[in-house]
Short mmCIF file of C-alpha atoms in Angstrom, two decimals:
data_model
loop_
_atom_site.label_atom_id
_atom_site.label_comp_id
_atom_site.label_asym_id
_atom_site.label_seq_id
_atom_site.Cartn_x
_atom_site.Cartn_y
_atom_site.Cartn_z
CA UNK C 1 0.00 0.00 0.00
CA UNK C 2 2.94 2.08 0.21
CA UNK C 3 3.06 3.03 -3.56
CA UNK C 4 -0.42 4.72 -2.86
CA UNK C 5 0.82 7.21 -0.53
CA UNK C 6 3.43 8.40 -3.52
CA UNK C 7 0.35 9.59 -4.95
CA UNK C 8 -0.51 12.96 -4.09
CA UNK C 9 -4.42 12.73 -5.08
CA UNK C 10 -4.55 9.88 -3.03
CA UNK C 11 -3.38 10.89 -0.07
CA UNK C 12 -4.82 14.12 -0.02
CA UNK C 13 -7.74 13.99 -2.12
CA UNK C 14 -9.45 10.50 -2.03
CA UNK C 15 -8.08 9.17 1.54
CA UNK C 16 -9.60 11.86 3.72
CA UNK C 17 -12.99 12.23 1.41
CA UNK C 18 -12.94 8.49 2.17
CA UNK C 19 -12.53 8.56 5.68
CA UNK C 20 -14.97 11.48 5.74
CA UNK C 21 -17.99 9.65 4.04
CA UNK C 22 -17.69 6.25 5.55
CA UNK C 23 -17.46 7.89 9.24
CA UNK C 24 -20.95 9.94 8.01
CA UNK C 25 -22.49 7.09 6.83
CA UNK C 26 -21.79 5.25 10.24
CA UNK C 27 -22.71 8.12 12.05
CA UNK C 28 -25.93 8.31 9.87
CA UNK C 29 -26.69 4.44 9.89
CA UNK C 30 -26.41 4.60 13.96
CA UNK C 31 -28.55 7.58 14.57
CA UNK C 32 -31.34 6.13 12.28
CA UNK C 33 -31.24 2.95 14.91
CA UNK C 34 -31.25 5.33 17.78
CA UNK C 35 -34.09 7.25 16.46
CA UNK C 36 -36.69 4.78 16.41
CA UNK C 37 -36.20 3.85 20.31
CA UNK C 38 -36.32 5.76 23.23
CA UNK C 39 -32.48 5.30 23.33
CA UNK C 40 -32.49 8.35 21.58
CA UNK C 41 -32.85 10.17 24.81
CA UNK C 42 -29.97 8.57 25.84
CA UNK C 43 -27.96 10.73 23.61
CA UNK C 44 -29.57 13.54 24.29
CA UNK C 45 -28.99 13.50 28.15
CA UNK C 46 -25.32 12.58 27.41
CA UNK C 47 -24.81 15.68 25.01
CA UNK C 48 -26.26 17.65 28.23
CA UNK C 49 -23.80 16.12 30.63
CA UNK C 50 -20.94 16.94 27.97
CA UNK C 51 -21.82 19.82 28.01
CA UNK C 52 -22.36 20.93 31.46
CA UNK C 53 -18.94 19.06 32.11
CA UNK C 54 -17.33 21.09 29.53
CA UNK C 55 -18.49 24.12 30.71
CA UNK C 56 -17.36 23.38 34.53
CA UNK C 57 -13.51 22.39 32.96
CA UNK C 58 -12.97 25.82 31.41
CA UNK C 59 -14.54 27.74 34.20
CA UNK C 60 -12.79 25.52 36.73
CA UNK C 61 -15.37 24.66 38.50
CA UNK C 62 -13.87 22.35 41.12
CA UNK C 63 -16.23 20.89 43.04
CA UNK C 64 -18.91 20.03 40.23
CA UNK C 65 -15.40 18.66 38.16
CA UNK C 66 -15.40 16.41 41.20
CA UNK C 67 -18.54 15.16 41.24
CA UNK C 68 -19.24 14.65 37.47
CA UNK C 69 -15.92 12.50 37.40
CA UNK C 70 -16.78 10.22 40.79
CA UNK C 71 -20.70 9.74 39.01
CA UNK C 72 -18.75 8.77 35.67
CA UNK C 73 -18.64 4.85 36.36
CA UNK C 74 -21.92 4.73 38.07
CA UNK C 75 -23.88 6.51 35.33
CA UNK C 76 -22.75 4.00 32.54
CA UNK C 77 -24.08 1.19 34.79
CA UNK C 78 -27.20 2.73 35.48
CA UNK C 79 -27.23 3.41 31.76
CA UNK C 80 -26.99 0.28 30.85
CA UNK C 81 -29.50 -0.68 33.34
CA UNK C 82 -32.79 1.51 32.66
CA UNK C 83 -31.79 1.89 29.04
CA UNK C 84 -31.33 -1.97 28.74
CA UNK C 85 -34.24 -2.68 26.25
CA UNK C 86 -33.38 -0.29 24.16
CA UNK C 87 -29.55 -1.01 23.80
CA UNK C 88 -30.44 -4.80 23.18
CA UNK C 89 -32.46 -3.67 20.05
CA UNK C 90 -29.56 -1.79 19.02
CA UNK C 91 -27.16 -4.27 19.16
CA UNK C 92 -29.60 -6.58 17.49
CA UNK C 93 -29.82 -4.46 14.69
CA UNK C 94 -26.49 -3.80 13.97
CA UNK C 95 -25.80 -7.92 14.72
CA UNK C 96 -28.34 -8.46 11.91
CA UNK C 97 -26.80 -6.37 9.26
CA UNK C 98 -29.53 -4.27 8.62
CA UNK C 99 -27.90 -1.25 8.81
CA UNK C 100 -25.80 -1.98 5.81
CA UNK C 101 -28.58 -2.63 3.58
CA UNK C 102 -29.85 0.21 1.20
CA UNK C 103 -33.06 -1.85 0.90
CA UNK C 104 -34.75 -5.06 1.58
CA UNK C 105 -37.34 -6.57 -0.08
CA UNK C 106 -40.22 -7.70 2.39
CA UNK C 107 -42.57 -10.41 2.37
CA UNK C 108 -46.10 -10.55 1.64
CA UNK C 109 -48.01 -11.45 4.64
CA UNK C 110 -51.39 -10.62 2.58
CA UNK C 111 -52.12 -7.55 4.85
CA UNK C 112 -55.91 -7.30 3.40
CA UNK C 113 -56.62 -10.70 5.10
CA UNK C 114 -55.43 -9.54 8.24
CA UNK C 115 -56.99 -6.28 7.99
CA UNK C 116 -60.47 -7.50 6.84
CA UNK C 117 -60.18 -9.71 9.92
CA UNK C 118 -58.61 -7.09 12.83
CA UNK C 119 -61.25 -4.45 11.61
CA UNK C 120 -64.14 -7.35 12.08
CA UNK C 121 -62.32 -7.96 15.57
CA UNK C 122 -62.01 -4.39 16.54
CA UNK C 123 -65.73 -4.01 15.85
CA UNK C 124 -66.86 -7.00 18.10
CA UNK C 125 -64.35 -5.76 20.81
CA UNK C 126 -62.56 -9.01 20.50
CA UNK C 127 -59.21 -9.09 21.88
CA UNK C 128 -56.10 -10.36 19.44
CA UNK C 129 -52.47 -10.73 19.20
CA UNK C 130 -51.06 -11.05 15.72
CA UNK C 131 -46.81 -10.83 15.05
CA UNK C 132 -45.46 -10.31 12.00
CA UNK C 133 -41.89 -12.03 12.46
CA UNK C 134 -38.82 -10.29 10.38
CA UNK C 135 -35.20 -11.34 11.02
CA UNK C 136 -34.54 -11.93 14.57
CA UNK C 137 -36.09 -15.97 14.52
CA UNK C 138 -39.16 -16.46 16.90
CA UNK C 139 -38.63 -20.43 17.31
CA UNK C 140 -39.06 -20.30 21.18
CA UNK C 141 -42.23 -18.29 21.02
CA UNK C 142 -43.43 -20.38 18.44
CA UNK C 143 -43.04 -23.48 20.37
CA UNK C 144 -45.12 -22.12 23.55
CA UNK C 145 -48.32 -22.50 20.83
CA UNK C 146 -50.13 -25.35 18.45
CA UNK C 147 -48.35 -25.51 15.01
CA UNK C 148 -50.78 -24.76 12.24
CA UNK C 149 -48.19 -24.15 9.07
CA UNK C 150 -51.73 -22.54 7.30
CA UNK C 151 -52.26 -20.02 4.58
CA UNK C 152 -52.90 -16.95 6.10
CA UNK C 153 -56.57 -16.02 5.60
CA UNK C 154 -59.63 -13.53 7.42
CA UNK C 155 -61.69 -16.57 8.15
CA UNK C 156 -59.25 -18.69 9.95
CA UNK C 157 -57.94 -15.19 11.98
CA UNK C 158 -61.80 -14.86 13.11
CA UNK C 159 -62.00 -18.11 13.96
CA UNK C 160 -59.56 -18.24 16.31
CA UNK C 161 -59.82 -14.99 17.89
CA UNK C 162 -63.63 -14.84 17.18
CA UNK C 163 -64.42 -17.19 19.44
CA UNK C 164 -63.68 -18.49 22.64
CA UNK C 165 -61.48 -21.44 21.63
CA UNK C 166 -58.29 -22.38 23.54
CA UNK C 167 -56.12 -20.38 21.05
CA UNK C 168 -57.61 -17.17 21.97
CA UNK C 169 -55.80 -15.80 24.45
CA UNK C 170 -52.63 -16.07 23.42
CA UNK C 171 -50.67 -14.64 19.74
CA UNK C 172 -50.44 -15.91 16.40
CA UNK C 173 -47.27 -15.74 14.40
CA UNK C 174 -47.28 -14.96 11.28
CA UNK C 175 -43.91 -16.15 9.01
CA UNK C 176 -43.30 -16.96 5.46
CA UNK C 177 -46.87 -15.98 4.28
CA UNK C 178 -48.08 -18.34 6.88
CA UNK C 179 -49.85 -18.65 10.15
CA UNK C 180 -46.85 -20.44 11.66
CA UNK C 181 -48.60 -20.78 15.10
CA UNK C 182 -51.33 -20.01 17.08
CA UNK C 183 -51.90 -19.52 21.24
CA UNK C 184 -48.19 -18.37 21.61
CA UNK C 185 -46.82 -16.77 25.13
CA UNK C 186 -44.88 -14.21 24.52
CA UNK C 187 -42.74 -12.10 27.23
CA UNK C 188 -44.19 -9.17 29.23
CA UNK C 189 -42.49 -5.46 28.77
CA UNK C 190 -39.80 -4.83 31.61
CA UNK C 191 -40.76 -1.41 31.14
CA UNK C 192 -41.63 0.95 34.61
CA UNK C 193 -43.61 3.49 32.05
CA UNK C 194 -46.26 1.62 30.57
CA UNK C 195 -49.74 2.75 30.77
CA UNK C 196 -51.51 1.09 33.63
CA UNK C 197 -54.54 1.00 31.42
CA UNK C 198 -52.89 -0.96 29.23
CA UNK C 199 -53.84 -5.02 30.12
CA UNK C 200 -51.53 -8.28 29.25
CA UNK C 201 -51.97 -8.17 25.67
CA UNK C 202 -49.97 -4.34 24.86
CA UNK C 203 -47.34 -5.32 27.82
CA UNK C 204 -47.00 -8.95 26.01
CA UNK C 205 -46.90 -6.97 22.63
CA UNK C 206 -44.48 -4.82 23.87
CA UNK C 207 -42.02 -7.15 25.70
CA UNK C 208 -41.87 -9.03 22.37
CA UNK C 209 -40.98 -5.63 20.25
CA UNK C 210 -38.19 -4.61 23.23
CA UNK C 211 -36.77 -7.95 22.81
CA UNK C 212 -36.71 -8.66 18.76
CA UNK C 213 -37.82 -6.82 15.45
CA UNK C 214 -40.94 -8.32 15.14
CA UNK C 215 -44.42 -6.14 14.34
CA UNK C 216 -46.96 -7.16 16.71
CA UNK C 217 -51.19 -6.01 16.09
CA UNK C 218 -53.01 -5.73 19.19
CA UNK C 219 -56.64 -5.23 19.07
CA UNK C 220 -57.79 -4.42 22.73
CA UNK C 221 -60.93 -6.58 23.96
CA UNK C 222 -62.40 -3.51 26.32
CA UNK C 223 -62.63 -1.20 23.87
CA UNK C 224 -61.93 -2.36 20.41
CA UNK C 225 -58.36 -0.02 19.79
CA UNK C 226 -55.87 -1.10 16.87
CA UNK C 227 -52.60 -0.54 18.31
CA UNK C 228 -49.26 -1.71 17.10
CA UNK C 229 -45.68 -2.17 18.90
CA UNK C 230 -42.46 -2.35 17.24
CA UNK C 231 -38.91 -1.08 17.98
CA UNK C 232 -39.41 -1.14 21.74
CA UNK C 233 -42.49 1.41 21.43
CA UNK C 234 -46.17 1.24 21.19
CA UNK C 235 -48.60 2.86 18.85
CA UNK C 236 -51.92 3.23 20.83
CA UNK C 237 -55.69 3.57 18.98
CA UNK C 238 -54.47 3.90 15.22
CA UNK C 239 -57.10 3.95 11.91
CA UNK C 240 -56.64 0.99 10.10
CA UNK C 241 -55.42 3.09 7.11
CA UNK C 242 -52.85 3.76 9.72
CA UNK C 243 -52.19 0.57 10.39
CA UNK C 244 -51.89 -0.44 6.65
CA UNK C 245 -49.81 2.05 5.89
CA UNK C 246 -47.00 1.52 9.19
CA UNK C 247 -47.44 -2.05 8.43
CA UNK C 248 -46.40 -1.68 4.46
CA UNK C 249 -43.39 0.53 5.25
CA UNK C 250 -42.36 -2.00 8.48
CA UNK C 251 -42.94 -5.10 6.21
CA UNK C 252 -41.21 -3.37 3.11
CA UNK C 253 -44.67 -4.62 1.25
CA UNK C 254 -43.99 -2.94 -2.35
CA UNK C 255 -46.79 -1.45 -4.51
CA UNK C 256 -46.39 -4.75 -6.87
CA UNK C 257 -46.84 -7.27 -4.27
CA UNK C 258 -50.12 -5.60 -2.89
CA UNK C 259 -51.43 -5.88 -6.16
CA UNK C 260 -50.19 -9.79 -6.19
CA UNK C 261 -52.15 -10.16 -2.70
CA UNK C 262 -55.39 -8.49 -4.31
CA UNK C 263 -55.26 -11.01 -6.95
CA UNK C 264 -54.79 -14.00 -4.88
CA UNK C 265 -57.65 -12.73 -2.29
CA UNK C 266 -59.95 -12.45 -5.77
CA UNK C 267 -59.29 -15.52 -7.04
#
C-alpha cells in the first residue's frame, strides 16, 4: 500500500474524502437505529452532561469537576440498566446487518386478510395478538403454541380470535406468508412506564418488540383499539389506514406485491 501514498491525489484527495464519508455514513446508519427507540434520549442527556462538564472544565469549577468525574462509572451502569431494552435492540440491529442494507425486499403477509379480519375484531371488541416475524427468529415463542403451518386467511384469523377457543388468548405468528402458530406466550415489557390502562396483551406486545424486530397487532378486547408495537415502542388507537400504511413501510410490502395479494384474495 505504500506506492499509494506516492500519490498525491490519493493521499490528499481521495483518503480523507474516504474517511470522511464512511465515518458519516456510520454516524448516519447509527442515529437512524437510535431514532426509532427511546435510546435516543440517551444521547440527548449525554450531550447535556458533555456539556455541562465542559463548561465546569474551562470555568474551573472544582467541586462540580469532582462530582461529574466520581458519578462517571456509576452513570454507565445505570445506563446500561434503565436503558437496557433499548440497547439490546440496538445491538440486534447492527448484529443483523440491517444497517448496511440500502433496501430489503419484504414479504407478503397478505395484509388485506389480516386487515379484513382485525377491523371485524375491533368491531366485536374481540381481543387479538397477531406478530409479524422479520429477522430476529421467533422459534421459542413459536413453540409455547399449536403448530398450524396454514395459509394466512380472514376466516381462519376470526376463527380463532372470534371465538372463545383455547387459542384465543394467546398470539399468532405470522412467518413466510403463513400462520406459523397459534396460542403463543410471549414475554411481558420490563418497562416501569407503561400505561396502567394498558392489560396483558400491549405489555406482552411490547415485551416481544423490546426484545426482537418483530411487528406485533393488538386489538384491545375492552374497547376495540388497533394498536401496534415495534422497535421497543407502542402505537396506541391507530385507523386501520394507519395501520396499513406503518405495516407496508415495516414489512417493506412494495406497490407490486399488494397488487399480487389483491389477486390471490380475488381468485
Amino acid at each position: 500500500m505504500e506506492w499509494l501514498n506516492q500519490i498525491w491525489l490519493f493521499r490528499d484527495v481521495i483518503r480523507p474524502l474516504l474517511d470522511i464519508l464512511i465515518l458519516s455514513f456510520i454516524i448516519y446508519q447509527i442515529y437512524q437505529i437510535l431514532v426509532q427507540t427511546r435510546a435516543i434520549q440517551l444521547v440527548k442527556g449525554a450531550f447535556l452532561m458533555t456539556l455541562i462538564y465542559v463548561l465546569a472544565f474551562f470555568l474551573e469549577l472544582s467541586t462540580l469537576l469532582w462530582i461529574m468525574n466520581g458519578l462517571a462509572t456509576v452513570l454507565v451502569i445505570i445506563i446500561a440498566i434503565v436503558f437496557q431494552p433499548e440497547l439490546r435492540n440496538i445491538f440486534t440491529t447492527i448484529g443483523r446487518g440491517e444497517w448496511l442494507r440500502l433496501q430489503n425486499r419484504g414479504t407478503s403477509y397478505q395484509l388485506d386478510s389480516v386487515l379484513n379480519a382485525v377491523e371485524v375484531l375491533s368491531g366485536r371488541q374481540r381481543g387479538a395478538l397477531i406478530v409479524f416475524s422479520l429477522k430476529v427468529g421467533l422459534k421459542n415463542i413459536i413453540e409455547t403454541g399449536t403448530r398450524l403451518n396454514a395459509d394466512i386467511s380472514s376466516s381462519l384469523i376470526l376463527t380463532i380470535f372470534g371465538h372463545d377457543t383455547p387459542l384465543h388468548d394467546g398470539a399468532i405468528v405470522l412467518q413466510g406468508g403463513e400462520i406459523v402458530s397459534a396460542g403463543c406466550f410471549l414475554p411481558l415489557s420490563e418497562q416501569s412506564d407503561i400505561r396502567r390502562s394498558f392489560g396483558t396483551r400491549h405489555r406482552a406486545a411490547l415485551g416481544l418488540a423490546e426484545e426482537t424486530d418483530a411487528v406485533v397487532l393488538i386489538v384491545s378486547e375492552e374497547t376495540g383499539a388497533i394498536s401496534l408495537a415495534y422497535n421497543a415502542n407502542l402505537y396506541y388507537d391507530l385507523t386501520v389506514q394507519e395501520v396499513r400504511l406503518t405495516l407496508r413501510r415495516l414489512l417493506n410490502i412494495h406497490e407490486d406485491e399488494r397488487e399480487e395479494e389483491a389477486a390471490a384474495i380475488e381468485s
